[in-house]
Amino acid sequence: MTTAVTRRSTVTARIDTPDAPAAPDAHALAADAAAVDADPAPAVYAVTVHMNTHRDNFDGYEPHHPLAPATRDGSALRLVFHASERIRSHEDAADAAFAVGNRQGADDHGRTWPAHIRSVSVGDVVEVTGPDARTVHLSVDSYGFSPVPEPTLLAAPADPDATHRD
């Protein structure tokens, strides 16, 4: 599933009048560029955690294991982290999502991990889309993460048996 991200854009136009020069000078071009760069949209990492629903899920992720996204209110829970000194890469965002998924805080929009969903564990897959629109999938390992291909066995987001605690 792909979610569109809307970015505010600024358009700068130069209109030549009879008493203005036809070609902009270097100072005018620099001022136009500064206006465009003055308030850029923040760079964000969007994260969805896919819970491994296979009976051997805690032994690590394998491509044949079915996954189901962690949900809130019937739709996939998306965590958002702003690029910062702490979050500089897809792996940093995955690590931050792991902390949220283990009830150690909230994302940058204040979302916490739902109490009725098990914590993020070895064998789960973290999907991270970065500011460059590149999406990576990382398997949660005993220590850290390993890149994996995009999972193909995804359960419906509303399947409560897949990710919820008993």
mmCIF file with all atom_site columns, C-alpha atoms in Angstrom:
data_model
loop_
_atom_site.group_PDB
_atom_site.id
_atom_site.type_symbol
_atom_site.label_atom_id
_atom_site.label_alt_id
_atom_site.label_comp_id
_atom_site.label_asym_id
_atom_site.label_entity_id
_atom_site.label_seq_id
_atom_site.pdbx_PDB_ins_code
_atom_site.Cartn_x
_atom_site.Cartn_y
_atom_site.Cartn_z
_atom_site.occupancy
_atom_site.B_iso_or_equiv
_atom_site.pdbx_formal_charge
_atom_site.auth_seq_id
_atom_site.auth_comp_id
_atom_site.auth_asym_id
_atom_site.auth_atom_id
_atom_site.pdbx_PDB_model_num
ATOM 1   C CA . MET A 1 1   ? 0.000  0.000   0.000   1.00 0.00 ? 1   MET A CA 1
ATOM 2   C CA . THR A 1 2   ? 1.325  3.433   -0.864  1.00 0.00 ? 2   THR A CA 1
ATOM 3   C CA . THR A 1 3   ? 0.355  6.590   0.947   1.00 0.00 ? 3   THR A CA 1
ATOM 4   C CA . ALA A 1 4   ? 0.688  9.926   -0.792  1.00 0.00 ? 4   ALA A CA 1
ATOM 5   C CA . VAL A 1 5   ? 2.628  12.620  1.006   1.00 0.00 ? 5   VAL A CA 1
ATOM 6   C CA . THR A 1 6   ? 1.665  16.181  0.220   1.00 0.00 ? 6   THR A CA 1
ATOM 7   C CA . ARG A 1 7   ? 4.417  18.754  0.373   1.00 0.00 ? 7   ARG A CA 1
ATOM 8   C CA . ARG A 1 8   ? 3.807  22.448  0.401   1.00 0.00 ? 8   ARG A CA 1
ATOM 9   C CA . SER A 1 9   ? 5.479  24.051  -2.577  1.00 0.00 ? 9   SER A CA 1
ATOM 10  C CA . THR A 1 10  ? 6.384  27.615  -3.327  1.00 0.00 ? 10  THR A CA 1
ATOM 11  C CA . VAL A 1 11  ? 6.347  29.014  -6.822  1.00 0.00 ? 11  VAL A CA 1
ATOM 12  C CA . THR A 1 12  ? 8.312  32.151  -7.503  1.00 0.00 ? 12  THR A CA 1
ATOM 13  C CA . ALA A 1 13  ? 7.635  34.073  -10.689 1.00 0.00 ? 13  ALA A CA 1
ATOM 14  C CA . ARG A 1 14  ? 9.389  37.114  -12.100 1.00 0.00 ? 14  ARG A CA 1
ATOM 15  C CA . ILE A 1 15  ? 7.275  39.389  -14.238 1.00 0.00 ? 15  ILE A CA 1
ATOM 16  C CA . ASP A 1 16  ? 9.102  41.825  -16.474 1.00 0.00 ? 16  ASP A CA 1
ATOM 17  C CA . THR A 1 17  ? 7.611  45.264  -16.856 1.00 0.00 ? 17  THR A CA 1
ATOM 18  C CA . PRO A 1 18  ? 8.715  47.984  -19.277 1.00 0.00 ? 18  PRO A CA 1
ATOM 19  C CA . ASP A 1 19  ? 10.738 49.727  -16.549 1.00 0.00 ? 19  ASP A CA 1
ATOM 20  C CA . ALA A 1 20  ? 12.372 46.505  -15.235 1.00 0.00 ? 20  ALA A CA 1
ATOM 21  C CA . PRO A 1 21  ? 15.285 44.701  -16.869 1.00 0.00 ? 21  PRO A CA 1
ATOM 22  C CA . ALA A 1 22  ? 14.282 41.814  -19.137 1.00 0.00 ? 22  ALA A CA 1
ATOM 23  C CA . ALA A 1 23  ? 16.781 39.362  -17.658 1.00 0.00 ? 23  ALA A CA 1
ATOM 24  C CA . PRO A 1 24  ? 17.056 38.879  -13.890 1.00 0.00 ? 24  PRO A CA 1
ATOM 25  C CA . ASP A 1 25  ? 20.416 39.625  -12.359 1.00 0.00 ? 25  ASP A CA 1
ATOM 26  C CA . ALA A 1 26  ? 22.321 37.280  -10.026 1.00 0.00 ? 26  ALA A CA 1
ATOM 27  C CA . HIS A 1 27  ? 20.982 39.019  -6.879  1.00 0.00 ? 27  HIS A CA 1
ATOM 28  C CA . ALA A 1 28  ? 17.382 38.570  -8.004  1.00 0.00 ? 28  ALA A CA 1
ATOM 29  C CA . LEU A 1 29  ? 17.970 34.892  -8.780  1.00 0.00 ? 29  LEU A CA 1
ATOM 30  C CA . ALA A 1 30  ? 19.553 34.373  -5.350  1.00 0.00 ? 30  ALA A CA 1
ATOM 31  C CA . ALA A 1 31  ? 16.582 36.088  -3.660  1.00 0.00 ? 31  ALA A CA 1
ATOM 32  C CA . ASP A 1 32  ? 14.152 33.882  -5.599  1.00 0.00 ? 32  ASP A CA 1
ATOM 33  C CA . ALA A 1 33  ? 16.079 30.747  -4.586  1.00 0.00 ? 33  ALA A CA 1
ATOM 34  C CA . ALA A 1 34  ? 16.123 31.856  -0.935  1.00 0.00 ? 34  ALA A CA 1
ATOM 35  C CA . ALA A 1 35  ? 12.342 32.350  -1.037  1.00 0.00 ? 35  ALA A CA 1
ATOM 36  C CA . VAL A 1 36  ? 11.849 28.822  -2.313  1.00 0.00 ? 36  VAL A CA 1
ATOM 37  C CA . ASP A 1 37  ? 14.204 27.314  0.286   1.00 0.00 ? 37  ASP A CA 1
ATOM 38  C CA . ALA A 1 38  ? 13.016 29.456  3.205   1.00 0.00 ? 38  ALA A CA 1
ATOM 39  C CA . ASP A 1 39  ? 10.369 27.069  4.533   1.00 0.00 ? 39  ASP A CA 1
ATOM 40  C CA . PRO A 1 40  ? 10.855 23.570  3.127   1.00 0.00 ? 40  PRO A CA 1
ATOM 41  C CA . ALA A 1 41  ? 8.617  20.735  4.219   1.00 0.00 ? 41  ALA A CA 1
ATOM 42  C CA . PRO A 1 42  ? 10.281 18.699  6.958   1.00 0.00 ? 42  PRO A CA 1
ATOM 43  C CA . ALA A 1 43  ? 11.992 15.523  5.844   1.00 0.00 ? 43  ALA A CA 1
ATOM 44  C CA . VAL A 1 44  ? 10.191 12.553  7.364   1.00 0.00 ? 44  VAL A CA 1
ATOM 45  C CA . TYR A 1 45  ? 10.492 8.802   7.646   1.00 0.00 ? 45  TYR A CA 1
ATOM 46  C CA . ALA A 1 46  ? 7.170  6.921   7.627   1.00 0.00 ? 46  ALA A CA 1
ATOM 47  C CA . VAL A 1 47  ? 7.245  3.494   9.263   1.00 0.00 ? 47  VAL A CA 1
ATOM 48  C CA . THR A 1 48  ? 4.821  0.570   9.233   1.00 0.00 ? 48  THR A CA 1
ATOM 49  C CA . VAL A 1 49  ? 5.576  -2.485  11.346  1.00 0.00 ? 49  VAL A CA 1
ATOM 50  C CA . HIS A 1 50  ? 4.460  -5.817  9.909   1.00 0.00 ? 50  HIS A CA 1
ATOM 51  C CA . MET A 1 51  ? 4.012  -8.449  12.601  1.00 0.00 ? 51  MET A CA 1
ATOM 52  C CA . ASN A 1 52  ? 5.236  -11.944 11.743  1.00 0.00 ? 52  ASN A CA 1
ATOM 53  C CA . THR A 1 53  ? 2.258  -14.292 12.167  1.00 0.00 ? 53  THR A CA 1
ATOM 54  C CA . HIS A 1 54  ? 4.033  -17.587 11.423  1.00 0.00 ? 54  HIS A CA 1
ATOM 55  C CA . ARG A 1 55  ? 4.125  -20.160 14.247  1.00 0.00 ? 55  ARG A CA 1
ATOM 56  C CA . ASP A 1 56  ? 7.943  -19.853 14.319  1.00 0.00 ? 56  ASP A CA 1
ATOM 57  C CA . ASN A 1 57  ? 7.881  -16.055 14.188  1.00 0.00 ? 57  ASN A CA 1
ATOM 58  C CA . PHE A 1 58  ? 10.368 -15.546 17.026  1.00 0.00 ? 58  PHE A CA 1
ATOM 59  C CA . ASP A 1 59  ? 13.008 -17.627 15.207  1.00 0.00 ? 59  ASP A CA 1
ATOM 60  C CA . GLY A 1 60  ? 13.431 -14.788 12.710  1.00 0.00 ? 60  GLY A CA 1
ATOM 61  C CA . TYR A 1 61  ? 11.778 -13.711 9.481   1.00 0.00 ? 61  TYR A CA 1
ATOM 62  C CA . GLU A 1 62  ? 11.742 -15.990 6.447   1.00 0.00 ? 62  GLU A CA 1
ATOM 63  C CA . PRO A 1 63  ? 10.233 -14.937 3.084   1.00 0.00 ? 63  PRO A CA 1
ATOM 64  C CA . HIS A 1 64  ? 7.477  -17.582 3.357   1.00 0.00 ? 64  HIS A CA 1
ATOM 65  C CA . HIS A 1 65  ? 6.255  -16.172 6.716   1.00 0.00 ? 65  HIS A CA 1
ATOM 66  C CA . PRO A 1 66  ? 2.924  -14.301 6.560   1.00 0.00 ? 66  PRO A CA 1
ATOM 67  C CA . LEU A 1 67  ? 2.885  -10.768 7.936   1.00 0.00 ? 67  LEU A CA 1
ATOM 68  C CA . ALA A 1 68  ? 0.128  -8.455  9.154   1.00 0.00 ? 68  ALA A CA 1
ATOM 69  C CA . PRO A 1 69  ? 0.518  -4.723  9.795   1.00 0.00 ? 69  PRO A CA 1
ATOM 70  C CA . ALA A 1 70  ? 0.117  -3.442  13.324  1.00 0.00 ? 70  ALA A CA 1
ATOM 71  C CA . THR A 1 71  ? -3.228 -1.634  13.358  1.00 0.00 ? 71  THR A CA 1
ATOM 72  C CA . ARG A 1 72  ? -5.027 1.145   15.138  1.00 0.00 ? 72  ARG A CA 1
ATOM 73  C CA . ASP A 1 73  ? -8.740 1.656   14.565  1.00 0.00 ? 73  ASP A CA 1
ATOM 74  C CA . GLY A 1 74  ? -8.813 -0.906  11.756  1.00 0.00 ? 74  GLY A CA 1
ATOM 75  C CA . SER A 1 75  ? -6.069 0.565   9.577   1.00 0.00 ? 75  SER A CA 1
ATOM 76  C CA . ALA A 1 76  ? -2.316 0.129   9.462   1.00 0.00 ? 76  ALA A CA 1
ATOM 77  C CA . LEU A 1 77  ? -0.504 2.119   12.138  1.00 0.00 ? 77  LEU A CA 1
ATOM 78  C CA . ARG A 1 78  ? 1.984  4.527   10.535  1.00 0.00 ? 78  ARG A CA 1
ATOM 79  C CA . LEU A 1 79  ? 4.672  5.986   12.736  1.00 0.00 ? 79  LEU A CA 1
ATOM 80  C CA . VAL A 1 80  ? 6.326  9.219   11.613  1.00 0.00 ? 80  VAL A CA 1
ATOM 81  C CA . PHE A 1 81  ? 9.806  10.418  12.519  1.00 0.00 ? 81  PHE A CA 1
ATOM 82  C CA . HIS A 1 82  ? 11.327 13.717  11.390  1.00 0.00 ? 82  HIS A CA 1
ATOM 83  C CA . ALA A 1 83  ? 14.847 13.619  10.046  1.00 0.00 ? 83  ALA A CA 1
ATOM 84  C CA . SER A 1 84  ? 17.116 14.951  12.792  1.00 0.00 ? 84  SER A CA 1
ATOM 85  C CA . GLU A 1 85  ? 20.412 14.328  14.532  1.00 0.00 ? 85  GLU A CA 1
ATOM 86  C CA . ARG A 1 86  ? 18.796 11.188  15.994  1.00 0.00 ? 86  ARG A CA 1
ATOM 87  C CA . ILE A 1 87  ? 17.055 10.006  12.791  1.00 0.00 ? 87  ILE A CA 1
ATOM 88  C CA . ARG A 1 88  ? 19.456 10.166  9.837   1.00 0.00 ? 88  ARG A CA 1
ATOM 89  C CA . SER A 1 89  ? 18.687 6.953   7.965   1.00 0.00 ? 89  SER A CA 1
ATOM 90  C CA . HIS A 1 90  ? 16.101 4.286   7.304   1.00 0.00 ? 90  HIS A CA 1
ATOM 91  C CA . GLU A 1 91  ? 17.799 2.138   9.954   1.00 0.00 ? 91  GLU A CA 1
ATOM 92  C CA . ASP A 1 92  ? 17.586 4.949   12.547  1.00 0.00 ? 92  ASP A CA 1
ATOM 93  C CA . ALA A 1 93  ? 13.855 5.277   11.832  1.00 0.00 ? 93  ALA A CA 1
ATOM 94  C CA . ALA A 1 94  ? 13.437 1.492   12.182  1.00 0.00 ? 94  ALA A CA 1
ATOM 95  C CA . ASP A 1 95  ? 15.254 1.631   15.525  1.00 0.00 ? 95  ASP A CA 1
ATOM 96  C CA . ALA A 1 96  ? 12.974 4.454   16.707  1.00 0.00 ? 96  ALA A CA 1
ATOM 97  C CA . ALA A 1 97  ? 9.921  2.435   15.601  1.00 0.00 ? 97  ALA A CA 1
ATOM 98  C CA . PHE A 1 98  ? 11.252 -0.557  17.534  1.00 0.00 ? 98  PHE A CA 1
ATOM 99  C CA . ALA A 1 99  ? 11.428 1.609   20.672  1.00 0.00 ? 99  ALA A CA 1
ATOM 100 C CA . VAL A 1 100 ? 7.843  2.855   20.158  1.00 0.00 ? 100 VAL A CA 1
ATOM 101 C CA . GLY A 1 101 ? 6.727  -0.716  19.430  1.00 0.00 ? 101 GLY A CA 1
ATOM 102 C CA . ASN A 1 102 ? 8.160  -1.769  22.769  1.00 0.00 ? 102 ASN A CA 1
ATOM 103 C CA . ARG A 1 103 ? 6.270  0.992   24.585  1.00 0.00 ? 103 ARG A CA 1
ATOM 104 C CA . GLN A 1 104 ? 9.315  3.189   25.180  1.00 0.00 ? 104 GLN A CA 1
ATOM 105 C CA . GLY A 1 105 ? 7.825  6.424   23.897  1.00 0.00 ? 105 GLY A CA 1
ATOM 106 C CA . ALA A 1 106 ? 5.916  7.913   20.977  1.00 0.00 ? 106 ALA A CA 1
ATOM 107 C CA . ASP A 1 107 ? 6.628  8.903   17.387  1.00 0.00 ? 107 ASP A CA 1
ATOM 108 C CA . ASP A 1 108 ? 7.078  12.553  16.377  1.00 0.00 ? 108 ASP A CA 1
ATOM 109 C CA . HIS A 1 109 ? 3.289  12.978  16.076  1.00 0.00 ? 109 HIS A CA 1
ATOM 110 C CA . GLY A 1 110 ? 2.633  11.608  19.572  1.00 0.00 ? 110 GLY A CA 1
ATOM 111 C CA . ARG A 1 111 ? 1.398  8.165   18.461  1.00 0.00 ? 111 ARG A CA 1
ATOM 112 C CA . THR A 1 112 ? 2.083  5.425   20.971  1.00 0.00 ? 112 THR A CA 1
ATOM 113 C CA . TRP A 1 113 ? 1.907  1.661   20.537  1.00 0.00 ? 113 TRP A CA 1
ATOM 114 C CA . PRO A 1 114 ? -1.610 0.282   21.083  1.00 0.00 ? 114 PRO A CA 1
ATOM 115 C CA . ALA A 1 115 ? -1.903 -1.750  24.285  1.00 0.00 ? 115 ALA A CA 1
ATOM 116 C CA . HIS A 1 116 ? -3.835 -4.571  22.582  1.00 0.00 ? 116 HIS A CA 1
ATOM 117 C CA . ILE A 1 117 ? -1.041 -5.330  20.095  1.00 0.00 ? 117 ILE A CA 1
ATOM 118 C CA . ARG A 1 118 ? 2.014  -7.359  21.053  1.00 0.00 ? 118 ARG A CA 1
ATOM 119 C CA . SER A 1 119 ? 5.356  -5.602  21.108  1.00 0.00 ? 119 SER A CA 1
ATOM 120 C CA . VAL A 1 120 ? 7.696  -5.513  18.123  1.00 0.00 ? 120 VAL A CA 1
ATOM 121 C CA . SER A 1 121 ? 9.877  -8.621  18.249  1.00 0.00 ? 121 SER A CA 1
ATOM 122 C CA . VAL A 1 122 ? 12.474 -10.665 16.423  1.00 0.00 ? 122 VAL A CA 1
ATOM 123 C CA . GLY A 1 123 ? 10.995 -11.885 13.151  1.00 0.00 ? 123 GLY A CA 1
ATOM 124 C CA . ASP A 1 124 ? 8.830  -8.821  12.483  1.00 0.00 ? 124 ASP A CA 1
ATOM 125 C CA . VAL A 1 125 ? 9.480  -6.646  9.428   1.00 0.00 ? 125 VAL A CA 1
ATOM 126 C CA . VAL A 1 126 ? 9.744  -2.858  9.550   1.00 0.00 ? 126 VAL A CA 1
ATOM 127 C CA . GLU A 1 127 ? 8.852  -0.983  6.348   1.00 0.00 ? 127 GLU A CA 1
ATOM 128 C CA . VAL A 1 128 ? 10.478 2.460   6.190   1.00 0.00 ? 128 VAL A CA 1
ATOM 129 C CA . THR A 1 129 ? 9.857  5.100   3.530   1.00 0.00 ? 129 THR A CA 1
ATOM 130 C CA . GLY A 1 130 ? 12.374 7.930   3.714   1.00 0.00 ? 130 GLY A CA 1
ATOM 131 C CA . PRO A 1 131 ? 12.388 11.539  2.561   1.00 0.00 ? 131 PRO A CA 1
ATOM 132 C CA . ASP A 1 132 ? 13.868 10.376  -0.744  1.00 0.00 ? 132 ASP A CA 1
ATOM 133 C CA . ALA A 1 133 ? 10.684 8.244   -1.286  1.00 0.00 ? 133 ALA A CA 1
ATOM 134 C CA . ARG A 1 134 ? 12.819 5.085   -1.170  1.00 0.00 ? 134 ARG A CA 1
ATOM 135 C CA . THR A 1 135 ? 11.214 2.244   0.785   1.00 0.00 ? 135 THR A CA 1
ATOM 136 C CA . VAL A 1 136 ? 13.271 -0.400  2.556   1.00 0.00 ? 136 VAL A CA 1
ATOM 137 C CA . HIS A 1 137 ? 12.147 -3.482  4.465   1.00 0.00 ? 137 HIS A CA 1
ATOM 138 C CA . LEU A 1 138 ? 14.156 -4.503  7.501   1.00 0.00 ? 138 LEU A CA 1
ATOM 139 C CA . SER A 1 139 ? 13.778 -7.703  9.506   1.00 0.00 ? 139 SER A CA 1
ATOM 140 C CA . VAL A 1 140 ? 14.047 -7.320  13.273  1.00 0.00 ? 140 VAL A CA 1
ATOM 141 C CA . ASP A 1 141 ? 16.969 -9.470  14.414  1.00 0.00 ? 141 ASP A CA 1
ATOM 142 C CA . SER A 1 142 ? 18.252 -10.424 17.863  1.00 0.00 ? 142 SER A CA 1
ATOM 143 C CA . TYR A 1 143 ? 20.422 -7.346  17.633  1.00 0.00 ? 143 TYR A CA 1
ATOM 144 C CA . GLY A 1 144 ? 19.632 -4.761  14.978  1.00 0.00 ? 144 GLY A CA 1
ATOM 145 C CA . PHE A 1 145 ? 18.067 -5.245  11.564  1.00 0.00 ? 145 PHE A CA 1
ATOM 146 C CA . SER A 1 146 ? 18.722 -7.040  8.283   1.00 0.00 ? 146 SER A CA 1
ATOM 147 C CA . PRO A 1 147 ? 17.485 -5.869  4.876   1.00 0.00 ? 147 PRO A CA 1
ATOM 148 C CA . VAL A 1 148 ? 14.914 -8.187  3.296   1.00 0.00 ? 148 VAL A CA 1
ATOM 149 C CA . PRO A 1 149 ? 12.996 -8.127  0.006   1.00 0.00 ? 149 PRO A CA 1
ATOM 150 C CA . GLU A 1 150 ? 9.522  -6.625  0.000   1.00 0.00 ? 150 GLU A CA 1
ATOM 151 C CA . PRO A 1 151 ? 7.252  -9.159  1.712   1.00 0.00 ? 151 PRO A CA 1
ATOM 152 C CA . THR A 1 152 ? 4.625  -10.833 -0.438  1.00 0.00 ? 152 THR A CA 1
ATOM 153 C CA . LEU A 1 153 ? 2.493  -12.677 2.142   1.00 0.00 ? 153 LEU A CA 1
ATOM 154 C CA . LEU A 1 154 ? 0.514  -9.927  3.835   1.00 0.00 ? 154 LEU A CA 1
ATOM 155 C CA . ALA A 1 155 ? -2.591 -10.571 5.927   1.00 0.00 ? 155 ALA A CA 1
ATOM 156 C CA . ALA A 1 156 ? -5.476 -8.117  6.031   1.00 0.00 ? 156 ALA A CA 1
ATOM 157 C CA . PRO A 1 157 ? -4.845 -5.184  8.384   1.00 0.00 ? 157 PRO A CA 1
ATOM 158 C CA . ALA A 1 158 ? -8.059 -5.862  10.274  1.00 0.00 ? 158 ALA A CA 1
ATOM 159 C CA . ASP A 1 159 ? -7.173 -9.468  11.184  1.00 0.00 ? 159 ASP A CA 1
ATOM 160 C CA . PRO A 1 160 ? -7.081 -9.246  15.008  1.00 0.00 ? 160 PRO A CA 1
ATOM 161 C CA . ASP A 1 161 ? -5.804 -12.785 15.481  1.00 0.00 ? 161 ASP A CA 1
ATOM 162 C CA . ALA A 1 162 ? -2.606 -11.952 13.638  1.00 0.00 ? 162 ALA A CA 1
ATOM 163 C CA . THR A 1 163 ? -1.165 -9.228  15.844  1.00 0.00 ? 163 THR A CA 1
ATOM 164 C CA . HIS A 1 164 ? -3.252 -8.873  18.984  1.00 0.00 ? 164 HIS A CA 1
ATOM 165 C CA . ARG A 1 165 ? -2.546 -10.292 22.388  1.00 0.00 ? 165 ARG A CA 1
ATOM 166 C CA . ASP A 1 166 ? -4.699 -13.118 23.689  1.00 0.00 ? 166 ASP A CA 1
#
